[in-house]
């Protein structure tokens, strides 16, 4: 009977040590995940998602569009994801065939010259450190492919 008691005591002791070790590992993992949180927003921009008046403003409109999008993302994160700190970084990538989209906007009469759309891109990209318009070039579903490919990017998960 004393031997059974010793085994049970040893088993309990080992279980407590394993539990403490797992709790420590969990605490470290949570600290790692919370040390530099960010939100990643990926957008297919081939359908042009901004208001016409912003496009017509060129670079200034791009800056205004980035500010509006940033504020909208901040509000969404605050309301929908309360565990994410309010000071987290926001990384936004808009993928589009920039030359093709510029020509379409010009032909449709949304802007008086195609160059305004390029200025818009510059304003958007230059307004926030982690905001980028990315040219995917011509071709069907190129923006979708880039967005889908981001799931394999190291920044899209915790390791």
Short mmCIF file of C-alpha atoms in Angstrom, two decimals:
data_model
loop_
_atom_site.label_atom_id
_atom_site.label_comp_id
_atom_site.label_asym_id
_atom_site.label_seq_id
_atom_site.Cartn_x
_atom_site.Cartn_y
_atom_site.Cartn_z
CA UNK A 1 0.00 0.00 0.00
CA UNK A 2 2.86 2.40 0.76
CA UNK A 3 4.24 1.69 -2.73
CA UNK A 4 0.89 2.63 -4.31
CA UNK A 5 0.85 5.86 -2.30
CA UNK A 6 4.40 6.71 -3.48
CA UNK A 7 3.47 6.06 -7.13
CA UNK A 8 0.36 8.21 -6.81
CA UNK A 9 2.33 11.00 -5.17
CA UNK A 10 5.02 10.81 -7.89
CA UNK A 11 2.36 10.77 -10.63
CA UNK A 12 0.63 13.84 -9.13
CA UNK A 13 3.94 15.67 -8.77
CA UNK A 14 4.86 14.97 -12.40
CA UNK A 15 1.40 16.08 -13.53
CA UNK A 16 1.74 19.34 -11.65
CA UNK A 17 5.16 19.96 -13.18
CA UNK A 18 3.80 19.26 -16.69
CA UNK A 19 0.87 21.61 -16.05
CA UNK A 20 3.18 24.40 -14.84
CA UNK A 21 5.42 23.92 -17.85
CA UNK A 22 2.44 24.10 -20.24
CA UNK A 23 1.11 27.20 -18.48
CA UNK A 24 4.52 28.86 -18.83
CA UNK A 25 4.64 27.96 -22.53
CA UNK A 26 1.11 29.31 -23.03
CA UNK A 27 2.01 32.55 -21.25
CA UNK A 28 5.11 32.95 -23.45
CA UNK A 29 3.10 32.25 -26.60
CA UNK A 30 0.45 34.83 -25.64
CA UNK A 31 3.18 37.39 -24.91
CA UNK A 32 4.79 36.66 -28.29
CA UNK A 33 1.49 37.03 -30.12
CA UNK A 34 0.71 40.33 -28.38
CA UNK A 35 4.14 41.91 -28.66
CA UNK A 36 3.66 43.50 -32.08
CA UNK A 37 0.09 42.95 -33.30
CA UNK A 38 -1.06 44.15 -36.70
CA UNK A 39 -4.06 43.94 -38.97
CA UNK A 40 -3.53 42.90 -42.58
CA UNK A 41 -6.08 44.15 -45.14
CA UNK A 42 -5.87 42.81 -48.71
CA UNK A 43 -8.01 44.43 -51.40
CA UNK A 44 -8.67 43.59 -55.05
CA UNK A 45 -8.52 47.09 -56.53
CA UNK A 46 -9.30 46.21 -60.14
CA UNK A 47 -12.93 47.26 -59.62
CA UNK A 48 -11.80 50.67 -58.26
CA UNK A 49 -13.16 51.03 -54.80
CA UNK A 50 -12.81 54.75 -54.19
CA UNK A 51 -15.19 57.63 -54.86
CA UNK A 52 -14.81 59.48 -58.14
CA UNK A 53 -14.17 62.84 -56.47
CA UNK A 54 -11.16 61.37 -54.64
CA UNK A 55 -9.77 60.06 -57.94
CA UNK A 56 -10.15 63.50 -59.54
CA UNK A 57 -8.05 65.05 -56.76
CA UNK A 58 -5.04 62.96 -57.74
CA UNK A 59 -2.38 62.74 -55.05
CA UNK A 60 -4.43 64.65 -52.47
CA UNK A 61 -7.38 62.34 -53.13
CA UNK A 62 -5.12 59.32 -52.61
CA UNK A 63 -4.07 60.68 -49.24
CA UNK A 64 -7.68 61.36 -48.27
CA UNK A 65 -8.70 57.87 -49.41
CA UNK A 66 -5.95 56.28 -47.30
CA UNK A 67 -6.97 58.32 -44.24
CA UNK A 68 -10.63 57.34 -44.67
CA UNK A 69 -9.76 53.67 -45.13
CA UNK A 70 -7.41 53.73 -42.14
CA UNK A 71 -10.12 55.27 -39.94
CA UNK A 72 -12.67 52.73 -41.16
CA UNK A 73 -10.34 49.82 -40.43
CA UNK A 74 -9.54 51.21 -36.96
CA UNK A 75 -13.26 51.51 -36.17
CA UNK A 76 -13.97 48.01 -37.46
CA UNK A 77 -11.14 46.49 -35.44
CA UNK A 78 -12.23 48.36 -32.30
CA UNK A 79 -15.85 47.22 -32.66
CA UNK A 80 -15.30 43.68 -33.96
CA UNK A 81 -11.99 42.56 -32.47
CA UNK A 82 -11.80 43.92 -28.91
CA UNK A 83 -8.76 41.79 -28.00
CA UNK A 84 -6.58 43.62 -30.51
CA UNK A 85 -4.92 46.71 -28.97
CA UNK A 86 -6.06 50.07 -30.34
CA UNK A 87 -2.48 51.00 -31.23
CA UNK A 88 -1.91 48.00 -33.50
CA UNK A 89 -0.36 48.59 -36.90
CA UNK A 90 -2.56 48.41 -40.01
CA UNK A 91 -1.00 46.98 -43.16
CA UNK A 92 -3.09 47.50 -46.31
CA UNK A 93 -2.29 46.19 -49.78
CA UNK A 94 -4.43 47.07 -52.79
CA UNK A 95 -3.65 44.93 -55.81
CA UNK A 96 -4.62 46.22 -59.26
CA UNK A 97 -3.60 46.49 -62.89
CA UNK A 98 -2.68 50.12 -62.39
CA UNK A 99 -2.13 51.06 -66.05
CA UNK A 100 -5.30 49.32 -67.17
CA UNK A 101 -7.33 50.88 -64.37
CA UNK A 102 -5.95 54.33 -65.16
CA UNK A 103 -7.00 53.98 -68.80
CA UNK A 104 -10.47 52.69 -67.89
CA UNK A 105 -11.07 55.59 -65.50
CA UNK A 106 -9.93 58.08 -68.15
CA UNK A 107 -12.05 56.51 -70.94
CA UNK A 108 -15.09 56.41 -68.65
CA UNK A 109 -14.70 60.14 -68.01
CA UNK A 110 -14.07 59.72 -64.29
CA UNK A 111 -10.87 61.78 -64.62
CA UNK A 112 -9.73 64.30 -67.22
CA UNK A 113 -6.38 62.56 -67.72
CA UNK A 114 -5.10 59.05 -66.93
CA UNK A 115 -2.15 60.52 -65.04
CA UNK A 116 -4.46 61.61 -62.20
CA UNK A 117 -5.01 57.98 -61.26
CA UNK A 118 -1.26 57.43 -61.03
CA UNK A 119 -1.04 60.50 -58.79
CA UNK A 120 -3.86 59.01 -56.69
CA UNK A 121 -1.83 55.80 -56.29
CA UNK A 122 1.21 57.80 -55.17
CA UNK A 123 -0.81 59.78 -52.65
CA UNK A 124 -2.38 56.64 -51.22
CA UNK A 125 0.93 54.78 -50.97
CA UNK A 126 2.84 57.76 -49.59
CA UNK A 127 0.33 58.68 -46.91
CA UNK A 128 0.83 55.72 -44.56
CA UNK A 129 3.96 53.65 -44.07
CA UNK A 130 2.14 50.32 -44.40
CA UNK A 131 -0.35 51.31 -47.13
CA UNK A 132 0.52 50.23 -50.67
CA UNK A 133 -1.03 50.10 -54.11
CA UNK A 134 0.64 47.18 -55.87
CA UNK A 135 0.67 46.89 -59.65
CA UNK A 136 -0.11 43.32 -60.71
CA UNK A 137 0.07 44.08 -64.45
CA UNK A 138 -2.39 42.92 -67.07
CA UNK A 139 -4.06 39.54 -66.97
CA UNK A 140 -7.20 37.94 -65.68
CA UNK A 141 -7.38 37.27 -61.93
CA UNK A 142 -3.86 38.60 -61.22
CA UNK A 143 -5.04 40.56 -58.18
CA UNK A 144 -6.88 37.49 -56.85
CA UNK A 145 -3.77 35.36 -57.29
CA UNK A 146 -1.64 37.87 -55.34
CA UNK A 147 -4.20 38.04 -52.53
CA UNK A 148 -4.51 34.26 -52.34
CA UNK A 149 -0.72 33.96 -52.34
CA UNK A 150 -0.48 36.13 -49.21
CA UNK A 151 -1.80 33.28 -47.07
CA UNK A 152 1.66 31.74 -47.40
CA UNK A 153 3.49 34.94 -46.45
CA UNK A 154 5.28 34.84 -43.07
CA UNK A 155 3.47 37.97 -41.86
CA UNK A 156 0.06 36.32 -42.24
CA UNK A 157 0.47 33.96 -39.31
CA UNK A 158 2.19 33.35 -36.02
CA UNK A 159 5.06 30.87 -35.92
#
